[in-house]
Amino acid sequence: MTTPLANGVHCVMATPFLPDEALDLASLATLIDYLVAAGCDGILILGVLGEADKLSDAERETMVRESIRLSAGRLQVSVGITHGATAVARERALAAQAAGAAAVMVSPPPGSAAGPALRQHFVRIAEGLEIPFIVQDHPTSSGVRMPVEFIAGLAPDLPANSCVKAEEPPTAPKIAKIRELAPSCQILGGLGGVSLLSELDAGSHGTMTGFALPDVLVGIVKAHQAGDRAQAKRLFEAALPLMVFEAQPGAGVALRKEILRRKGAIAHATVRQPAPLPDPVSLGILDDLLASASVRVTA
Amino acid sequence: MTTPLANGVHCVMATPFLPDEALDLASLATLIDYLVAAGCDGILILGVLGEADKLSDAERETMVRESIRLSAGRLQVSVGITHGATAVARERALAAQAAGAAAVMVSPPPGSAAGPALRQHFVRIAEGLEIPFIVQDHPTSSGVRMPVEFIAGLAPDLPANSCVKAEEPPTAPKIAKIRELAPSCQILGGLGGVSLLSELDAGSHGTMTGFALPDVLVGIVKAHQAGDRAQAKRLFEAALPLMVFEAQPGAGVALRKEILRRKGAIAHATVRQPAPLPDPVSLGILDDLLASASVRVTA
Amino acid sequence: MTTPLANGVHCVMATPFLPDEALDLASLATLIDYLVAAGCDGILILGVLGEADKLSDAERETMVRESIRLSAGRLQVSVGITHGATAVARERALAAQAAGAAAVMVSPPPGSAAGPALRQHFVRIAEGLEIPFIVQDHPTSSGVRMPVEFIAGLAPDLPANSCVKAEEPPTAPKIAKIRELAPSCQILGGLGGVSLLSELDAGSHGTMTGFALPDVLVGIVKAHQAGDRAQAKRLFEAALPLMVFEAQPGAGVALRKEILRRKGAIAHATVRQPAPLPDPVSLGILDDLLASASVRVTA
Amino acid sequence: MTTPLANGVHCVMATPFLPDEALDLASLATLIDYLVAAGCDGILILGVLGEADKLSDAERETMVRESIRLSAGRLQVSVGITHGATAVARERALAAQAAGAAAVMVSPPPGSAAGPALRQHFVRIAEGLEIPFIVQDHPTSSGVRMPVEFIAGLAPDLPANSCVKAEEPPTAPKIAKIRELAPSCQILGGLGGVSLLSELDAGSHGTMTGFALPDVLVGIVKAHQAGDRAQAKRLFEAALPLMVFEAQPGAGVALRKEILRRKGAIAHATVRQPAPLPDPVSLGILDDLLASASVRVTA
């Protein structure tokens, strides 16, 4: 009944802001065009990189509505709906579904723990949904560790074609184990792509992450899926220095927005305060990394 | 220009829910009447006990509007507006002020640290406000420790009559130190009242907390302010077993709602899921404690 | 084969230091005499209050040897042996047993989680021990939450007469649940005694905690065990203001040592640096609380 | 007076164990020879990778004595001495100095915070030392964030030639800032080398980290110091996939020991329990990464 997410690249999307920190809908349009042109299969809005914890509910609704409208069927739009209350997350899930979202993504609420209460939280949110449900397994942001057995045990009670965004390192062995215990489950990697090659080797169906050069992610995943691992590896290794740099804790969002700005995808690199701004040293490194990554990827 | 909060008791208010977890506005009315009858000077809505992290923005707005309307001038209504973004917290502050709130309260966003960026966050939210700004110092919920010097240093850049809700134990010495460094600052205790007597001795101007027998808090604070410390102590010690029991981590909200239900202040003890429910052992203890507390307080 | 710990009061003992922070063995002798005189059944050395994380291994060994020697059979001496490595904790357990300890106590290593690996850690340490093994369940210091089912499931693989130090609040319902699932397990409360009465009501066999007036703990537990709950309650409520004050996070060790010093149990209130020292405000409160507690307990 | 650490590569050394988890001194000898042959300037023993928190004091002493003896002047031996008590850390510092250590390294104790008390802790440990003092800035293991101003402010009160191991990402801008504020301070990078190139660009004097192919680190640092940044970059990028893989949280120690075993540097990949063991998936990835890294580095 549910339509599965494409096996491929779902870009975790930044939320563009004007210099005064208001939503920048003009940049939202150019950003989505940029992601379409890069060959992405879908986007995930209102995730960590999307500064979801810095938006009001009204802004969330605007982002959902406008992202779907501007994608115009060219991208599957998944929506982060994490919230501390089951009832509110469920309301968000239903609203996203009604607006035309391709899937909803939920991370464990802060202070929860893998166990019956968290299971109940996920299952109640997902009840009767007609779009896939993505369980985000990212202990760095949620503070919650979910064993493979817990995650695999959720599958029977989630909608068909549900998915795991596997982001507890080391990711490759965890992905292999989930594939074994819950073979019907779709698995996407994340973490900025720094382990993308080994995740694909371990059986992931693609990635859902925010690396600012999404065409590179698309190239890696397509090559791997076409059986050309050598090419996937070549592209991955060329991108890795930038991936690692971008994925450094405490730097990510502002740096990624700066890259998007330089690529013309958005007009301003504004992040909502309070948040660290990129320093001159990091911006200098970025110049160097972008030059290298571009040369080699396009070679 | 700003009207100060009363020196006295500001009850941290629960958010009443129906059995299906929807807002229970009928109980909101009876709860406010209960707090007025108890002699409270004010209430703080949308705090931790108010399950603020489990409400949608629309529900927040309803709570602000209805609490102020139902209080009808009988209580000062302070509003918790903590949010991860300066811009959204500021929007909430202005909305609360426009709705007639007596003050707004802000806790440091998760992951922040005492320093220039956090200072800037507070100051930008407070800019131009015409009601007091309450800095909540509760590391247990925020994860952020603020030294006395940092808190005192905020005072000059906050609206007149601004306030600290001092909840980093041990509270008494911290209150004494803030009084010394920022004499114009109003200071209210919290933490369920378990250190109320020593907080008053140290110079606090009252308390802002959620103990479910607010008439007892009022009795303690009034006696202390009238110079009858012996009576304040007698009342405090009679209430302490229940205060300690209520304030246990992992039990608080559901237990307090159960007491409020038994007192007739609200119709249902529902807490939003996921959350622990009171177990039979705790409910049995509650019977015993309530009986004891009532006897002695009314004696 | 193993000798059980007494059902009663096991005082968590401070480690006395000279003003230069060296071990103060003369005070160790007077402290042990004080605890014997108070009617304690046993002591727990090298716990959190014993500043175990601030001692060298050589100092640990001295504390074990001298505490057992000075107790001279008048007290059961339990020894905290928590360590990050199974192998080292086991070595410590065997050394404590050889030295004449009554039991050993282990808390989960930092970063561990309830599951097979932690279970294996406990079971390997305990293998073949001929003294009881105490599982300390104190998430505030360990950072690890252990569900009731996990704790109860350990019992069959630990030595006979093994024990749980139940310190995850709310403690009473957890104690009742462990009694139900592992009826052979001995259970002692802790947490400074602030929930002692409800813990005994819930079926605990006594307490293992560091309240600085241990004669009061003995009075409460004896009265309760003798069926005189009203007297237990009277004593508990008289002590509670001091218990709550002592148990405040960030104040405990130094304040308790100061009380012990005033009682003549130790010569110096020195705590090892870095650690907060008691401030004048807290010392003033202490004067008042000690006066009140003494009057009423001796009444 | 003090002898500075060499500007170059100080390898963070694993502690070799026999299959029964006892110290493996034969492997210690071969490991040191391996690091000498790789061209390292020094080693850091008893760090996180050295499983320092899983050793007894007696084992620590053995490691210090034997590492210095086996190095036989071929390597500078720095010693991790982090401890919860100032007094014990100082005792360890003096013992390491007496044994012939080149430097001592200290990380903030758990639960501490940048401020006067932590400053006092460092300064008291370092008082009168005649070897450099290394401040380890690694919030991931210590839980403590130290602003640049705090770190730079320590320099005047530490021994001459003292050093910072800069491991708070993003590392490059922090290194540049420390260089600016404390120009006399030596700065070494870490974090498995994943940001080594940008750290050197930002002014670091080398690295102190545990990447299992130390000859590669040496090649990168030497090329950079000789002004051949292109060669440094080539080597860095060839090593990066393995560096990233090794540095994944939850995998590091066991994987690095496995590489060292395969290289013949140690006889067994044993890690002390409790600790995760490498899974078959990770071991498979390692085969692939090692093959790639070797080919290209030696090309």
mmCIF file of N, CA, C and O in Angstrom, chain A residues 66-105:
data_model
loop_
_atom_site.group_PDB
_atom_site.id
_atom_site.type_symbol
_atom_site.label_atom_id
_atom_site.label_comp_id
_atom_site.label_asym_id
_atom_site.label_seq_id
_atom_site.Cartn_x
_atom_site.Cartn_y
_atom_site.Cartn_z
ATOM 1 N N GLU A 66 5.877 24.108 1.365
ATOM 2 C CA GLU A 66 6.637 24.693 0.262
ATOM 3 C C GLU A 66 7.643 23.703 -0.337
ATOM 4 O O GLU A 66 7.886 23.709 -1.543
ATOM 5 N N SER A 67 8.237 22.863 0.493
ATOM 6 C CA SER A 67 9.209 21.900 -0.039
ATOM 7 C C SER A 67 8.515 20.923 -0.970
ATOM 8 O O SER A 67 9.062 20.541 -2.020
ATOM 9 N N ILE A 68 7.319 20.500 -0.580
ATOM 10 C CA ILE A 68 6.584 19.562 -1.427
ATOM 11 C C ILE A 68 6.128 20.260 -2.708
ATOM 12 O O ILE A 68 6.264 19.708 -3.805
ATOM 13 N N ARG A 69 5.642 21.464 -2.553
ATOM 14 C CA ARG A 69 5.176 22.201 -3.730
ATOM 15 C C ARG A 69 6.328 22.453 -4.715
ATOM 16 O O ARG A 69 6.225 22.189 -5.917
ATOM 17 N N LEU A 70 7.446 22.912 -4.171
ATOM 18 C CA LEU A 70 8.576 23.259 -5.046
ATOM 19 C C LEU A 70 9.241 22.015 -5.641
ATOM 20 O O LEU A 70 9.823 22.070 -6.725
ATOM 21 N N SER A 71 9.193 20.912 -4.938
ATOM 22 C CA SER A 71 9.756 19.678 -5.486
ATOM 23 C C SER A 71 8.932 19.232 -6.698
ATOM 24 O O SER A 71 9.471 18.646 -7.647
ATOM 25 N N ALA A 72 7.664 19.476 -6.649
ATOM 26 C CA ALA A 72 6.780 19.241 -7.800
ATOM 27 C C ALA A 72 6.967 17.839 -8.382
ATOM 28 O O ALA A 72 7.075 17.653 -9.593
ATOM 29 N N GLY A 73 7.062 16.873 -7.465
ATOM 30 C CA GLY A 73 7.147 15.494 -7.929
ATOM 31 C C GLY A 73 8.528 15.063 -8.382
ATOM 32 O O GLY A 73 8.747 13.892 -8.718
ATOM 33 N N ARG A 74 9.468 15.983 -8.387
ATOM 34 C CA ARG A 74 10.818 15.616 -8.846
ATOM 35 C C ARG A 74 11.626 14.916 -7.765
ATOM 36 O O ARG A 74 12.625 14.258 -8.039
ATOM 37 N N LEU A 75 11.234 15.103 -6.515
ATOM 38 C CA LEU A 75 11.945 14.518 -5.368
ATOM 39 C C LEU A 75 10.923 13.933 -4.399
ATOM 40 O O LEU A 75 9.845 14.511 -4.220
ATOM 41 N N GLN A 76 11.262 12.823 -3.751
ATOM 42 C CA GLN A 76 10.449 12.367 -2.620
ATOM 43 C C GLN A 76 10.800 13.221 -1.408
ATOM 44 O O GLN A 76 11.986 13.371 -1.081
ATOM 45 N N VAL A 77 9.800 13.755 -0.739
ATOM 46 C CA VAL A 77 10.067 14.632 0.407
ATOM 47 C C VAL A 77 9.741 13.891 1.713
ATOM 48 O O VAL A 77 8.575 13.615 2.006
ATOM 49 N N SER A 78 10.774 13.560 2.476
ATOM 50 C CA SER A 78 10.572 12.967 3.803
ATOM 51 C C SER A 78 10.665 14.080 4.842
ATOM 52 O O SER A 78 11.385 15.057 4.648
ATOM 53 N N VAL A 79 9.938 13.907 5.941
ATOM 54 C CA VAL A 79 9.810 14.987 6.921
ATOM 55 C C VAL A 79 10.185 14.499 8.321
ATOM 56 O O VAL A 79 9.616 13.516 8.817
ATOM 57 N N GLY A 80 11.129 15.186 8.953
ATOM 58 C CA GLY A 80 11.460 14.895 10.353
ATOM 59 C C GLY A 80 10.355 15.390 11.263
ATOM 60 O O GLY A 80 9.943 16.548 11.167
ATOM 61 N N ILE A 81 9.853 14.511 12.147
ATOM 62 C CA ILE A 81 8.708 14.880 12.996
ATOM 63 C C ILE A 81 8.986 14.604 14.466
ATOM 64 O O ILE A 81 8.049 14.548 15.278
ATOM 65 N N THR A 82 10.239 14.422 14.819
ATOM 66 C CA THR A 82 10.592 14.102 16.208
ATOM 67 C C THR A 82 9.989 15.109 17.178
ATOM 68 O O THR A 82 10.083 16.313 16.967
ATOM 69 N N HIS A 83 9.393 14.618 18.245
ATOM 70 C CA HIS A 83 8.851 15.492 19.287
ATOM 71 C C HIS A 83 8.809 14.717 20.598
ATOM 72 O O HIS A 83 8.769 13.485 20.594
ATOM 73 N N GLY A 84 8.801 15.456 21.708
ATOM 74 C CA GLY A 84 8.794 14.810 23.024
ATOM 75 C C GLY A 84 7.502 14.077 23.356
ATOM 76 O O GLY A 84 7.500 13.203 24.218
ATOM 77 N N ALA A 85 6.414 14.410 22.699
ATOM 78 C CA ALA A 85 5.124 13.774 22.999
ATOM 79 C C ALA A 85 4.685 12.899 21.828
ATOM 80 O O ALA A 85 4.717 13.329 20.673
ATOM 81 N N THR A 86 4.242 11.709 22.147
ATOM 82 C CA THR A 86 3.696 10.819 21.124
ATOM 83 C C THR A 86 2.569 11.519 20.363
ATOM 84 O O THR A 86 2.508 11.459 19.128
ATOM 85 N N ALA A 87 1.709 12.176 21.103
ATOM 86 C CA ALA A 87 0.521 12.789 20.494
ATOM 87 C C ALA A 87 0.907 13.861 19.475
ATOM 88 O O ALA A 87 0.313 13.952 18.397
ATOM 89 N N VAL A 88 1.894 14.687 19.819
ATOM 90 C CA VAL A 88 2.283 15.758 18.901
ATOM 91 C C VAL A 88 3.030 15.182 17.696
ATOM 92 O O VAL A 88 2.810 15.611 16.557
ATOM 93 N N ALA A 89 3.898 14.211 17.925
ATOM 94 C CA ALA A 89 4.603 13.603 16.796
ATOM 95 C C ALA A 89 3.602 12.954 15.841
ATOM 96 O O ALA A 89 3.731 13.055 14.622
ATOM 97 N N ARG A 90 2.577 12.315 16.407
ATOM 98 C CA ARG A 90 1.563 11.668 15.555
ATOM 99 C C ARG A 90 0.796 12.706 14.734
ATOM 100 O O ARG A 90 0.553 12.513 13.540
ATOM 101 N N GLU A 91 0.459 13.797 15.365
ATOM 102 C CA GLU A 91 -0.224 14.893 14.671
ATOM 103 C C GLU A 91 0.653 15.407 13.515
ATOM 104 O O GLU A 91 0.169 15.660 12.402
ATOM 105 N N ARG A 92 1.934 15.532 13.779
ATOM 106 C CA ARG A 92 2.858 15.976 12.736
ATOM 107 C C ARG A 92 2.941 14.949 11.609
ATOM 108 O O ARG A 92 3.055 15.304 10.431
ATOM 109 N N ALA A 93 2.933 13.666 11.970
ATOM 110 C CA ALA A 93 3.004 12.616 10.949
ATOM 111 C C ALA A 93 1.783 12.682 10.037
ATOM 112 O O ALA A 93 1.895 12.608 8.800
ATOM 113 N N LEU A 94 0.621 12.835 10.638
ATOM 114 C CA LEU A 94 -0.599 12.878 9.843
ATOM 115 C C LEU A 94 -0.630 14.120 8.961
ATOM 116 O O LEU A 94 -1.052 14.062 7.794
ATOM 117 N N ALA A 95 -0.156 15.240 9.511
ATOM 118 C CA ALA A 95 -0.125 16.464 8.712
ATOM 119 C C ALA A 95 0.839 16.328 7.536
ATOM 120 O O ALA A 95 0.552 16.773 6.423
ATOM 121 N N ALA A 96 1.977 15.728 7.777
ATOM 122 C CA ALA A 96 2.962 15.549 6.698
ATOM 123 C C ALA A 96 2.389 14.645 5.611
ATOM 124 O O ALA A 96 2.512 14.912 4.408
ATOM 125 N N GLN A 97 1.748 13.562 6.046
ATOM 126 C CA GLN A 97 1.138 12.642 5.085
ATOM 127 C C GLN A 97 0.080 13.363 4.252
ATOM 128 O O GLN A 97 0.044 13.232 3.017
ATOM 129 N N ALA A 98 -0.747 14.139 4.925
ATOM 130 C CA ALA A 98 -1.810 14.858 4.213
ATOM 131 C C ALA A 98 -1.231 15.864 3.223
ATOM 132 O O ALA A 98 -1.806 16.126 2.167
ATOM 133 N N ALA A 99 -0.060 16.413 3.557
ATOM 134 C CA ALA A 99 0.546 17.424 2.680
ATOM 135 C C ALA A 99 1.265 16.794 1.496
ATOM 136 O O ALA A 99 1.734 17.497 0.606
ATOM 137 N N GLY A 100 1.389 15.456 1.513
ATOM 138 C CA GLY A 100 2.032 14.797 0.383
ATOM 139 C C GLY A 100 3.447 14.313 0.641
ATOM 140 O O GLY A 100 4.180 13.996 -0.303
ATOM 141 N N ALA A 101 3.851 14.216 1.901
ATOM 142 C CA ALA A 101 5.198 13.725 2.207
ATOM 143 C C ALA A 101 5.351 12.274 1.775
ATOM 144 O O ALA A 101 4.386 11.506 1.768
ATOM 145 N N ALA A 102 6.585 11.917 1.439
ATOM 146 C CA ALA A 102 6.886 10.547 1.024
ATOM 147 C C ALA A 102 7.113 9.636 2.213
ATOM 148 O O ALA A 102 6.938 8.415 2.120
ATOM 149 N N ALA A 103 7.535 10.206 3.338
ATOM 150 C CA ALA A 103 7.834 9.422 4.540
ATOM 151 C C ALA A 103 7.970 10.396 5.703
ATOM 152 O O ALA A 103 8.126 11.602 5.505
ATOM 153 N N VAL A 104 7.912 9.850 6.931
ATOM 154 C CA VAL A 104 8.207 10.665 8.114
ATOM 155 C C VAL A 104 9.352 10.008 8.873
ATOM 156 O O VAL A 104 9.508 8.791 8.852
ATOM 157 N N MET A 105 10.157 10.827 9.531
ATOM 158 C CA MET A 105 11.304 10.296 10.277
ATOM 159 C C MET A 105 11.209 10.694 11.738
ATOM 160 O O MET A 105 10.920 11.839 12.064
#
